[in-house]
């Protein structure tokens, strides 16, 4: 079982799945940008997501792997802080889960092109141009 959370600046969505084509549960909530909301925003995001998964009573599922795409977490300085804050939030909510943090440009690339190789340009609340080659080299602007 895996959990995917895509937290963009204006909208966030999440899905719990075994097969990515058929989510077991999914939902959406308000946007989140790490640069603006920081650790308290991560705590709120995880609280909303895992609270929604617990609707109907009982404990929410505790997936062993959580993938988290976050607006505002792509720059090296922000990423260091986000990883520290994410570890603290994870330890409280899903302590046994492995968590992979990536920025929303990566999420957009995978959504648009499936394999994570190519270039995307996105302009909305913020903007980013992001690309990845087959050898893993990356470039970003924005």
mmCIF file of N, CA and C in Angstrom:
data_model
loop_
_atom_site.group_PDB
_atom_site.id
_atom_site.type_symbol
_atom_site.label_atom_id
_atom_site.label_comp_id
_atom_site.label_asym_id
_atom_site.label_seq_id
_atom_site.Cartn_x
_atom_site.Cartn_y
_atom_site.Cartn_z
ATOM 1 N N UNK A 1 0.848 -1.167 0.000
ATOM 2 C CA UNK A 1 0.000 0.000 0.000
ATOM 3 C C UNK A 1 0.898 1.236 0.000
ATOM 4 N N UNK A 2 0.561 2.198 -0.847
ATOM 5 C CA UNK A 2 1.319 3.432 -0.969
ATOM 6 C C UNK A 2 0.398 4.634 -0.815
ATOM 7 N N UNK A 3 0.956 5.751 -0.387
ATOM 8 C CA UNK A 3 0.226 7.004 -0.292
ATOM 9 C C UNK A 3 0.946 8.017 -1.164
ATOM 10 N N UNK A 4 0.181 8.722 -2.000
ATOM 11 C CA UNK A 4 0.733 9.814 -2.804
ATOM 12 C C UNK A 4 -0.008 11.093 -2.439
ATOM 13 N N UNK A 5 0.743 12.146 -2.157
ATOM 14 C CA UNK A 5 0.173 13.455 -1.850
ATOM 15 C C UNK A 5 0.818 14.461 -2.801
ATOM 16 N N UNK A 6 -0.008 15.156 -3.537
ATOM 17 C CA UNK A 6 0.463 16.187 -4.466
ATOM 18 C C UNK A 6 -0.051 17.521 -3.952
ATOM 19 N N UNK A 7 0.825 18.276 -3.303
ATOM 20 C CA UNK A 7 0.439 19.533 -2.663
ATOM 21 C C UNK A 7 0.920 20.707 -3.499
ATOM 22 N N UNK A 8 0.015 21.257 -4.292
ATOM 23 C CA UNK A 8 0.313 22.442 -5.075
ATOM 24 C C UNK A 8 -0.114 23.686 -4.324
ATOM 25 N N UNK A 9 0.272 24.827 -4.822
ATOM 26 C CA UNK A 9 0.007 26.075 -4.116
ATOM 27 C C UNK A 9 -1.479 26.389 -3.973
ATOM 28 N N UNK A 10 -2.304 25.977 -4.935
ATOM 29 C CA UNK A 10 -3.734 26.299 -4.860
ATOM 30 C C UNK A 10 -4.622 25.096 -4.581
ATOM 31 N N UNK A 11 -4.097 23.884 -4.753
ATOM 32 C CA UNK A 11 -4.917 22.683 -4.597
ATOM 33 C C UNK A 11 -4.015 21.514 -4.249
ATOM 34 N N UNK A 12 -4.477 20.660 -3.369
ATOM 35 C CA UNK A 12 -3.741 19.449 -3.020
ATOM 36 C C UNK A 12 -4.641 18.248 -3.223
ATOM 37 N N UNK A 13 -4.055 17.140 -3.621
ATOM 38 C CA UNK A 13 -4.821 15.902 -3.766
ATOM 39 C C UNK A 13 -4.002 14.757 -3.200
ATOM 40 N N UNK A 14 -4.700 13.683 -2.862
ATOM 41 C CA UNK A 14 -4.016 12.528 -2.290
ATOM 42 C C UNK A 14 -4.726 11.252 -2.705
ATOM 43 N N UNK A 15 -3.967 10.162 -2.708
ATOM 44 C CA UNK A 15 -4.529 8.856 -3.034
ATOM 45 C C UNK A 15 -3.774 7.776 -2.268
ATOM 46 N N UNK A 16 -4.515 6.822 -1.791
ATOM 47 C CA UNK A 16 -3.989 5.630 -1.141
ATOM 48 C C UNK A 16 -4.238 4.488 -2.109
ATOM 49 N N UNK A 17 -3.202 3.731 -2.437
ATOM 50 C CA UNK A 17 -3.388 2.703 -3.459
ATOM 51 C C UNK A 17 -2.419 1.547 -3.317
ATOM 52 N N UNK A 18 -2.814 0.432 -3.907
ATOM 53 C CA UNK A 18 -1.937 -0.696 -4.155
ATOM 54 C C UNK A 18 -1.626 -0.694 -5.647
ATOM 55 N N UNK A 19 -2.665 -0.499 -6.457
ATOM 56 C CA UNK A 19 -2.560 -0.375 -7.904
ATOM 57 C C UNK A 19 -2.821 1.091 -8.256
ATOM 58 N N UNK A 20 -1.842 1.803 -8.837
ATOM 59 C CA UNK A 20 -2.032 3.225 -9.132
ATOM 60 C C UNK A 20 -3.238 3.528 -10.027
ATOM 61 N N UNK A 21 -3.686 2.552 -10.791
ATOM 62 C CA UNK A 21 -4.832 2.765 -11.667
ATOM 63 C C UNK A 21 -6.159 2.718 -10.915
ATOM 64 N N UNK A 22 -6.147 2.155 -9.690
ATOM 65 C CA UNK A 22 -7.389 2.020 -8.920
ATOM 66 C C UNK A 22 -7.135 2.387 -7.455
ATOM 67 N N UNK A 23 -7.207 3.691 -7.132
ATOM 68 C CA UNK A 23 -6.981 4.102 -5.739
ATOM 69 C C UNK A 23 -8.002 3.466 -4.794
ATOM 70 N N UNK A 24 -7.541 3.102 -3.614
ATOM 71 C CA UNK A 24 -8.428 2.585 -2.576
ATOM 72 C C UNK A 24 -9.239 3.731 -1.982
ATOM 73 N N UNK A 25 -8.583 4.861 -1.790
ATOM 74 C CA UNK A 25 -9.222 6.079 -1.299
ATOM 75 C C UNK A 25 -8.482 7.267 -1.894
ATOM 76 N N UNK A 26 -9.217 8.342 -2.108
ATOM 77 C CA UNK A 26 -8.580 9.550 -2.616
ATOM 78 C C UNK A 26 -9.389 10.757 -2.177
ATOM 79 N N UNK A 27 -8.794 11.926 -2.302
ATOM 80 C CA UNK A 27 -9.492 13.144 -1.935
ATOM 81 C C UNK A 27 -8.665 14.365 -2.270
ATOM 82 N N UNK A 28 -9.170 15.508 -1.865
ATOM 83 C CA UNK A 28 -8.459 16.747 -2.118
ATOM 84 C C UNK A 28 -8.661 17.700 -0.946
ATOM 85 N N UNK A 29 -7.812 18.707 -0.889
ATOM 86 C CA UNK A 29 -7.891 19.721 0.160
ATOM 87 C C UNK A 29 -7.226 20.995 -0.350
ATOM 88 N N UNK A 30 -7.147 21.982 0.503
ATOM 89 C CA UNK A 30 -6.602 23.275 0.078
ATOM 90 C C UNK A 30 -5.132 23.137 -0.308
ATOM 91 N N UNK A 31 -4.664 24.139 -1.020
ATOM 92 C CA UNK A 31 -3.284 24.155 -1.458
ATOM 93 C C UNK A 31 -2.303 24.347 -0.313
ATOM 94 N N UNK A 32 -1.053 24.049 -0.602
ATOM 95 C CA UNK A 32 -0.005 24.146 0.393
ATOM 96 C C UNK A 32 1.302 24.500 -0.317
ATOM 97 N N UNK A 33 2.017 25.464 0.213
ATOM 98 C CA UNK A 33 3.321 25.840 -0.304
ATOM 99 C C UNK A 33 4.266 25.875 0.880
ATOM 100 N N UNK A 34 5.299 25.047 0.843
ATOM 101 C CA UNK A 34 6.202 24.962 1.984
ATOM 102 C C UNK A 34 6.832 26.309 2.313
ATOM 103 N N UNK A 35 7.187 27.081 1.298
ATOM 104 C CA UNK A 35 7.822 28.383 1.539
ATOM 105 C C UNK A 35 6.920 29.316 2.334
ATOM 106 N N UNK A 36 5.610 29.174 2.177
ATOM 107 C CA UNK A 36 4.661 30.036 2.885
ATOM 108 C C UNK A 36 4.173 29.440 4.198
ATOM 109 N N UNK A 37 3.992 28.129 4.249
ATOM 110 C CA UNK A 37 3.317 27.501 5.384
ATOM 111 C C UNK A 37 4.237 26.726 6.329
ATOM 112 N N UNK A 38 5.412 26.323 5.876
ATOM 113 C CA UNK A 38 6.393 25.666 6.733
ATOM 114 C C UNK A 38 5.891 24.414 7.445
ATOM 115 N N UNK A 39 6.498 24.158 8.603
ATOM 116 C CA UNK A 39 6.189 22.945 9.362
ATOM 117 C C UNK A 39 4.734 22.879 9.800
ATOM 118 N N UNK A 40 4.179 24.000 10.241
ATOM 119 C CA UNK A 40 2.780 23.973 10.681
ATOM 120 C C UNK A 40 1.865 23.601 9.513
ATOM 121 N N UNK A 41 2.209 24.027 8.318
ATOM 122 C CA UNK A 41 1.440 23.641 7.140
ATOM 123 C C UNK A 41 1.561 22.159 6.829
ATOM 124 N N UNK A 42 2.764 21.596 6.999
ATOM 125 C CA UNK A 42 2.937 20.151 6.813
ATOM 126 C C UNK A 42 2.089 19.378 7.821
ATOM 127 N N UNK A 43 2.091 19.832 9.065
ATOM 128 C CA UNK A 43 1.280 19.175 10.086
ATOM 129 C C UNK A 43 -0.197 19.241 9.728
ATOM 130 N N UNK A 44 -0.652 20.404 9.268
ATOM 131 C CA UNK A 44 -2.048 20.537 8.862
ATOM 132 C C UNK A 44 -2.357 19.635 7.670
ATOM 133 N N UNK A 45 -1.479 19.632 6.670
ATOM 134 C CA UNK A 45 -1.685 18.802 5.482
ATOM 135 C C UNK A 45 -1.806 17.330 5.856
ATOM 136 N N UNK A 46 -0.864 16.816 6.648
ATOM 137 C CA UNK A 46 -0.926 15.418 7.056
ATOM 138 C C UNK A 46 -2.158 15.147 7.903
ATOM 139 N N UNK A 47 -2.529 16.090 8.773
ATOM 140 C CA UNK A 47 -3.731 15.922 9.587
ATOM 141 C C UNK A 47 -4.980 15.820 8.742
ATOM 142 N N UNK A 48 -5.104 16.682 7.731
ATOM 143 C CA UNK A 48 -6.271 16.648 6.843
ATOM 144 C C UNK A 48 -6.296 15.351 6.055
ATOM 145 N N UNK A 49 -5.176 14.976 5.468
ATOM 146 C CA UNK A 49 -5.123 13.765 4.631
ATOM 147 C C UNK A 49 -5.432 12.522 5.455
ATOM 148 N N UNK A 50 -4.741 12.331 6.561
ATOM 149 C CA UNK A 50 -4.962 11.116 7.345
ATOM 150 C C UNK A 50 -6.295 11.157 8.079
ATOM 151 N N UNK A 51 -6.797 12.355 8.396
ATOM 152 C CA UNK A 51 -8.144 12.475 8.950
ATOM 153 C C UNK A 51 -9.193 12.039 7.939
ATOM 154 N N UNK A 52 -9.012 12.443 6.683
ATOM 155 C CA UNK A 52 -9.956 12.038 5.626
ATOM 156 C C UNK A 52 -9.923 10.536 5.412
ATOM 157 N N UNK A 53 -8.752 9.932 5.544
ATOM 158 C CA UNK A 53 -8.647 8.480 5.366
ATOM 159 C C UNK A 53 -9.321 7.727 6.505
ATOM 160 N N UNK A 54 -9.485 8.381 7.654
ATOM 161 C CA UNK A 54 -10.113 7.744 8.811
ATOM 162 C C UNK A 54 -11.617 7.966 8.851
ATOM 163 N N UNK A 55 -12.171 8.721 7.892
ATOM 164 C CA UNK A 55 -13.612 8.952 7.897
ATOM 165 C C UNK A 55 -14.350 7.630 7.947
ATOM 166 N N UNK A 56 -15.401 7.612 8.717
ATOM 167 C CA UNK A 56 -16.137 6.369 8.908
ATOM 168 C C UNK A 56 -15.689 5.638 10.165
ATOM 169 N N UNK A 57 -14.756 6.242 10.880
ATOM 170 C CA UNK A 57 -14.319 5.661 12.149
ATOM 171 C C UNK A 57 -13.068 4.827 12.001
ATOM 172 N N UNK A 58 -12.483 4.544 13.116
ATOM 173 C CA UNK A 58 -11.290 3.711 13.140
ATOM 174 C C UNK A 58 -10.025 4.493 12.865
ATOM 175 N N UNK A 59 -8.943 3.783 12.920
ATOM 176 C CA UNK A 59 -7.634 4.361 12.650
ATOM 177 C C UNK A 59 -7.421 4.473 11.145
ATOM 178 N N UNK A 60 -6.792 5.553 10.695
ATOM 179 C CA UNK A 60 -6.486 5.640 9.268
ATOM 180 C C UNK A 60 -5.413 4.620 8.905
ATOM 181 N N UNK A 61 -5.390 4.195 7.651
ATOM 182 C CA UNK A 61 -4.332 3.280 7.221
ATOM 183 C C UNK A 61 -2.963 3.922 7.425
ATOM 184 N N UNK A 62 -1.969 3.113 7.668
ATOM 185 C CA UNK A 62 -0.599 3.586 7.851
ATOM 186 C C UNK A 62 0.266 2.990 6.740
ATOM 187 N N UNK A 63 0.303 3.644 5.580
ATOM 188 C CA UNK A 63 1.075 3.092 4.476
ATOM 189 C C UNK A 63 2.567 3.082 4.797
ATOM 190 N N UNK A 64 3.293 2.078 4.309
ATOM 191 C CA UNK A 64 4.729 2.016 4.577
ATOM 192 C C UNK A 64 5.538 2.997 3.741
ATOM 193 N N UNK A 65 4.942 3.532 2.664
ATOM 194 C CA UNK A 65 5.634 4.487 1.809
ATOM 195 C C UNK A 65 4.700 5.649 1.487
ATOM 196 N N UNK A 66 5.208 6.873 1.658
ATOM 197 C CA UNK A 66 4.455 8.084 1.328
ATOM 198 C C UNK A 66 5.296 8.917 0.374
ATOM 199 N N UNK A 67 4.728 9.222 -0.790
ATOM 200 C CA UNK A 67 5.365 10.131 -1.737
ATOM 201 C C UNK A 67 4.691 11.480 -1.612
ATOM 202 N N UNK A 68 5.465 12.526 -1.398
ATOM 203 C CA UNK A 68 4.917 13.851 -1.139
ATOM 204 C C UNK A 68 5.543 14.868 -2.080
ATOM 205 N N UNK A 69 4.736 15.394 -2.997
ATOM 206 C CA UNK A 69 5.175 16.478 -3.883
ATOM 207 C C UNK A 69 4.682 17.782 -3.286
ATOM 208 N N UNK A 70 5.594 18.725 -3.058
ATOM 209 C CA UNK A 70 5.228 19.950 -2.351
ATOM 210 C C UNK A 70 5.722 21.185 -3.102
ATOM 211 N N UNK A 71 4.796 22.091 -3.376
ATOM 212 C CA UNK A 71 5.181 23.397 -3.914
ATOM 213 C C UNK A 71 6.090 24.084 -2.909
ATOM 214 N N UNK A 72 7.124 24.736 -3.398
ATOM 215 C CA UNK A 72 8.015 25.489 -2.522
ATOM 216 C C UNK A 72 9.113 24.673 -1.868
ATOM 217 N N UNK A 73 9.235 23.380 -2.213
ATOM 218 C CA UNK A 73 10.255 22.541 -1.581
ATOM 219 C C UNK A 73 11.355 22.127 -2.552
ATOM 220 N N UNK A 74 11.436 22.762 -3.697
ATOM 221 C CA UNK A 74 12.392 22.340 -4.708
ATOM 222 C C UNK A 74 13.754 22.992 -4.640
ATOM 223 N N UNK A 75 13.841 24.143 -4.056
ATOM 224 C CA UNK A 75 15.138 24.815 -3.971
ATOM 225 C C UNK A 75 15.959 24.180 -2.848
ATOM 226 N N UNK A 76 17.285 24.070 -3.046
ATOM 227 C CA UNK A 76 18.119 23.361 -2.058
ATOM 228 C C UNK A 76 17.955 23.850 -0.621
ATOM 229 N N UNK A 77 17.903 25.161 -0.384
ATOM 230 C CA UNK A 77 17.781 25.654 0.991
ATOM 231 C C UNK A 77 16.440 25.285 1.605
ATOM 232 N N UNK A 78 15.367 25.394 0.829
ATOM 233 C CA UNK A 78 14.037 25.030 1.325
ATOM 234 C C UNK A 78 13.937 23.520 1.523
ATOM 235 N N UNK A 79 14.563 22.751 0.652
ATOM 236 C CA UNK A 79 14.493 21.291 0.739
ATOM 237 C C UNK A 79 15.098 20.779 2.051
ATOM 238 N N UNK A 80 16.217 21.360 2.455
ATOM 239 C CA UNK A 80 16.858 20.951 3.718
ATOM 240 C C UNK A 80 15.900 21.170 4.887
ATOM 241 N N UNK A 81 15.279 22.340 4.946
ATOM 242 C CA UNK A 81 14.320 22.634 6.032
ATOM 243 C C UNK A 81 13.093 21.731 5.925
ATOM 244 N N UNK A 82 12.595 21.541 4.702
ATOM 245 C CA UNK A 82 11.392 20.726 4.503
ATOM 246 C C UNK A 82 11.637 19.276 4.929
ATOM 247 N N UNK A 83 12.811 18.734 4.615
ATOM 248 C CA UNK A 83 13.119 17.357 5.017
ATOM 249 C C UNK A 83 13.169 17.230 6.536
ATOM 250 N N UNK A 84 13.760 18.209 7.199
ATOM 251 C CA UNK A 84 13.822 18.198 8.675
ATOM 252 C C UNK A 84 12.414 18.249 9.262
ATOM 253 N N UNK A 85 11.599 19.186 8.758
ATOM 254 C CA UNK A 85 10.241 19.337 9.270
ATOM 255 C C UNK A 85 9.381 18.129 8.937
ATOM 256 N N UNK A 86 9.562 17.598 7.746
ATOM 257 C CA UNK A 86 8.802 16.418 7.339
ATOM 258 C C UNK A 86 9.132 15.216 8.221
ATOM 259 N N UNK A 87 10.392 15.047 8.587
ATOM 260 C CA UNK A 87 10.775 13.942 9.466
ATOM 261 C C UNK A 87 10.056 14.052 10.806
ATOM 262 N N UNK A 88 9.963 15.254 11.358
ATOM 263 C CA UNK A 88 9.281 15.445 12.639
ATOM 264 C C UNK A 88 7.796 15.145 12.528
ATOM 265 N N UNK A 89 7.171 15.600 11.457
ATOM 266 C CA UNK A 89 5.738 15.338 11.255
ATOM 267 C C UNK A 89 5.512 13.853 11.014
ATOM 268 N N UNK A 90 6.325 13.256 10.179
ATOM 269 C CA UNK A 90 6.218 11.824 9.900
ATOM 270 C C UNK A 90 6.349 10.997 11.182
ATOM 271 N N UNK A 91 7.319 11.340 12.016
ATOM 272 C CA UNK A 91 7.545 10.588 13.248
ATOM 273 C C UNK A 91 6.319 10.577 14.146
ATOM 274 N N UNK A 92 5.514 11.634 14.063
ATOM 275 C CA UNK A 92 4.317 11.729 14.892
ATOM 276 C C UNK A 92 3.115 11.031 14.263
ATOM 277 N N UNK A 93 2.996 11.069 12.929
ATOM 278 C CA UNK A 93 1.776 10.596 12.284
ATOM 279 C C UNK A 93 1.933 9.215 11.649
ATOM 280 N N UNK A 94 3.014 8.982 10.928
ATOM 281 C CA UNK A 94 3.266 7.675 10.293
ATOM 282 C C UNK A 94 4.726 7.294 10.539
ATOM 283 N N UNK A 95 5.075 6.971 11.792
ATOM 284 C CA UNK A 95 6.475 6.820 12.173
ATOM 285 C C UNK A 95 7.243 5.722 11.439
ATOM 286 N N UNK A 96 6.566 4.720 10.942
ATOM 287 C CA UNK A 96 7.270 3.631 10.279
ATOM 288 C C UNK A 96 7.348 3.793 8.764
ATOM 289 N N UNK A 97 6.799 4.873 8.244
ATOM 290 C CA UNK A 97 6.749 5.068 6.795
ATOM 291 C C UNK A 97 8.049 5.658 6.259
ATOM 292 N N UNK A 98 8.435 5.179 5.094
ATOM 293 C CA UNK A 98 9.474 5.843 4.323
ATOM 294 C C UNK A 98 8.796 6.969 3.558
ATOM 295 N N UNK A 99 9.368 8.159 3.595
ATOM 296 C CA UNK A 99 8.747 9.306 2.930
ATOM 297 C C UNK A 99 9.721 9.867 1.900
ATOM 298 N N UNK A 100 9.226 10.018 0.682
ATOM 299 C CA UNK A 100 10.010 10.611 -0.393
ATOM 300 C C UNK A 100 9.449 11.987 -0.678
ATOM 301 N N UNK A 101 10.273 13.014 -0.554
ATOM 302 C CA UNK A 101 9.858 14.391 -0.790
ATOM 303 C C UNK A 101 10.385 14.849 -2.139
ATOM 304 N N UNK A 102 9.515 15.391 -2.952
ATOM 305 C CA UNK A 102 9.942 15.994 -4.200
ATOM 306 C C UNK A 102 9.119 17.232 -4.462
ATOM 307 N N UNK A 103 9.552 18.051 -5.404
ATOM 308 C CA UNK A 103 8.853 19.313 -5.655
ATOM 309 C C UNK A 103 7.748 19.115 -6.683
ATOM 310 N N UNK A 104 6.862 20.091 -6.768
ATOM 311 C CA UNK A 104 5.692 19.955 -7.625
ATOM 312 C C UNK A 104 6.036 19.949 -9.117
ATOM 313 N N UNK A 105 7.203 20.449 -9.497
ATOM 314 C CA UNK A 105 7.634 20.329 -10.894
ATOM 315 C C UNK A 105 7.851 18.879 -11.278
ATOM 316 N N UNK A 106 8.425 18.086 -10.368
ATOM 317 C CA UNK A 106 8.601 16.645 -10.618
ATOM 318 C C UNK A 106 7.254 15.959 -10.765
ATOM 319 N N UNK A 107 6.321 16.309 -9.897
ATOM 320 C CA UNK A 107 4.986 15.722 -9.974
ATOM 321 C C UNK A 107 4.335 16.055 -11.307
ATOM 322 N N UNK A 108 4.443 17.304 -11.740
ATOM 323 C CA UNK A 108 3.864 17.709 -13.021
ATOM 324 C C UNK A 108 4.502 16.945 -14.170
ATOM 325 N N UNK A 109 5.802 16.722 -14.107
ATOM 326 C CA UNK A 109 6.500 15.984 -15.157
ATOM 327 C C UNK A 109 5.986 14.551 -15.242
ATOM 328 N N UNK A 110 5.856 13.879 -14.111
ATOM 329 C CA UNK A 110 5.362 12.504 -14.122
ATOM 330 C C UNK A 110 3.913 12.429 -14.584
ATOM 331 N N UNK A 111 3.099 13.385 -14.146
ATOM 332 C CA UNK A 111 1.694 13.383 -14.576
ATOM 333 C C UNK A 111 1.566 13.603 -16.074
ATOM 334 N N UNK A 112 2.362 14.519 -16.605
ATOM 335 C CA UNK A 112 2.252 14.862 -18.021
ATOM 336 C C UNK A 112 2.864 13.807 -18.930
ATOM 337 N N UNK A 113 3.997 13.230 -18.511
ATOM 338 C CA UNK A 113 4.749 12.371 -19.423
ATOM 339 C C UNK A 113 4.915 10.934 -18.957
ATOM 340 N N UNK A 114 4.413 10.620 -17.788
ATOM 341 C CA UNK A 114 4.424 9.235 -17.323
ATOM 342 C C UNK A 114 5.762 8.712 -16.857
ATOM 343 N N UNK A 115 6.805 8.859 -17.626
ATOM 344 C CA UNK A 115 8.076 8.257 -17.271
ATOM 345 C C UNK A 115 9.055 9.164 -16.572
ATOM 346 N N UNK A 116 8.729 10.439 -16.423
ATOM 347 C CA UNK A 116 9.620 11.340 -15.719
ATOM 348 C C UNK A 116 10.786 11.841 -16.550
ATOM 349 N N UNK A 117 10.728 11.671 -17.875
ATOM 350 C CA UNK A 117 11.769 12.182 -18.757
ATOM 351 C C UNK A 117 11.106 13.152 -19.722
ATOM 352 N N UNK A 118 11.634 14.377 -19.790
ATOM 353 C CA UNK A 118 11.075 15.391 -20.670
ATOM 354 C C UNK A 118 11.100 16.741 -19.990
ATOM 355 N N UNK A 119 10.243 17.650 -20.455
ATOM 356 C CA UNK A 119 10.196 19.010 -19.939
ATOM 357 C C UNK A 119 8.747 19.418 -19.739
ATOM 358 N N UNK A 120 8.480 20.105 -18.624
ATOM 359 C CA UNK A 120 7.170 20.719 -18.393
ATOM 360 C C UNK A 120 7.375 22.186 -18.044
ATOM 361 N N UNK A 121 6.417 22.974 -18.437
ATOM 362 C CA UNK A 121 6.363 24.381 -18.048
ATOM 363 C C UNK A 121 4.984 24.600 -17.471
ATOM 364 N N UNK A 122 4.929 25.139 -16.270
ATOM 365 C CA UNK A 122 3.659 25.347 -15.597
ATOM 366 C C UNK A 122 3.594 26.779 -15.079
ATOM 367 N N UNK A 123 2.470 27.432 -15.319
ATOM 368 C CA UNK A 123 2.266 28.781 -14.805
ATOM 369 C C UNK A 123 0.878 28.829 -14.182
ATOM 370 N N UNK A 124 0.832 29.131 -12.911
ATOM 371 C CA UNK A 124 -0.422 29.221 -12.173
ATOM 372 C C UNK A 124 -0.203 30.204 -11.045
ATOM 373 N N UNK A 125 -0.364 29.735 -9.808
ATOM 374 C CA UNK A 125 -0.061 30.576 -8.659
ATOM 375 C C UNK A 125 1.420 30.943 -8.688
ATOM 376 N N UNK A 126 2.237 29.983 -9.039
ATOM 377 C CA UNK A 126 3.665 30.192 -9.250
ATOM 378 C C UNK A 126 3.990 29.732 -10.655
ATOM 379 N N UNK A 127 5.258 29.654 -10.976
ATOM 380 C CA UNK A 127 5.630 29.153 -12.288
ATOM 381 C C UNK A 127 6.920 28.365 -12.176
ATOM 382 N N UNK A 128 7.071 27.378 -13.073
ATOM 383 C CA UNK A 128 8.284 26.565 -13.101
ATOM 384 C C UNK A 128 8.457 25.982 -14.490
ATOM 385 N N UNK A 129 9.683 25.915 -14.915
ATOM 386 C CA UNK A 129 10.089 25.110 -16.057
ATOM 387 C C UNK A 129 11.006 24.050 -15.492
ATOM 388 N N UNK A 130 10.718 22.789 -15.739
ATOM 389 C CA UNK A 130 11.484 21.707 -15.128
ATOM 390 C C UNK A 130 11.679 20.594 -16.148
ATOM 391 N N UNK A 131 12.872 20.047 -16.195
ATOM 392 C CA UNK A 131 13.130 18.954 -17.112
ATOM 393 C C UNK A 131 14.089 17.942 -16.528
ATOM 394 N N UNK A 132 13.960 16.714 -17.019
ATOM 395 C CA UNK A 132 14.846 15.626 -16.600
ATOM 396 C C UNK A 132 15.182 14.793 -17.828
ATOM 397 N N UNK A 133 16.468 14.491 -17.963
ATOM 398 C CA UNK A 133 16.918 13.621 -19.054
ATOM 399 C C UNK A 133 16.883 12.166 -18.594
ATOM 400 N N UNK A 134 17.036 11.254 -19.536
ATOM 401 C CA UNK A 134 17.030 9.820 -19.232
ATOM 402 C C UNK A 134 18.161 9.431 -18.296
ATOM 403 N N UNK A 135 19.274 10.179 -18.306
ATOM 404 C CA UNK A 135 20.390 9.857 -17.417
ATOM 405 C C UNK A 135 20.213 10.449 -16.014
ATOM 406 N N UNK A 136 19.075 11.129 -15.772
ATOM 407 C CA UNK A 136 18.766 11.676 -14.456
ATOM 408 C C UNK A 136 19.156 13.127 -14.269
ATOM 409 N N UNK A 137 19.889 13.718 -15.214
ATOM 410 C CA UNK A 137 20.252 15.137 -15.084
ATOM 411 C C UNK A 137 18.983 15.984 -15.112
ATOM 412 N N UNK A 138 18.958 17.009 -14.258
ATOM 413 C CA UNK A 138 17.781 17.863 -14.116
ATOM 414 C C UNK A 138 18.147 19.322 -14.331
ATOM 415 N N UNK A 139 17.142 20.098 -14.725
ATOM 416 C CA UNK A 139 17.283 21.551 -14.804
ATOM 417 C C UNK A 139 15.942 22.159 -14.441
ATOM 418 N N UNK A 140 15.990 23.324 -13.795
ATOM 419 C CA UNK A 140 14.742 24.018 -13.437
ATOM 420 C C UNK A 140 14.947 25.524 -13.490
ATOM 421 N N UNK A 141 13.848 26.198 -13.766
ATOM 422 C CA UNK A 141 13.798 27.638 -13.740
ATOM 423 C C UNK A 141 12.467 27.993 -13.090
ATOM 424 N N UNK A 142 12.484 28.953 -12.166
ATOM 425 C CA UNK A 142 11.246 29.387 -11.525
ATOM 426 C C UNK A 142 11.132 28.909 -10.118
#
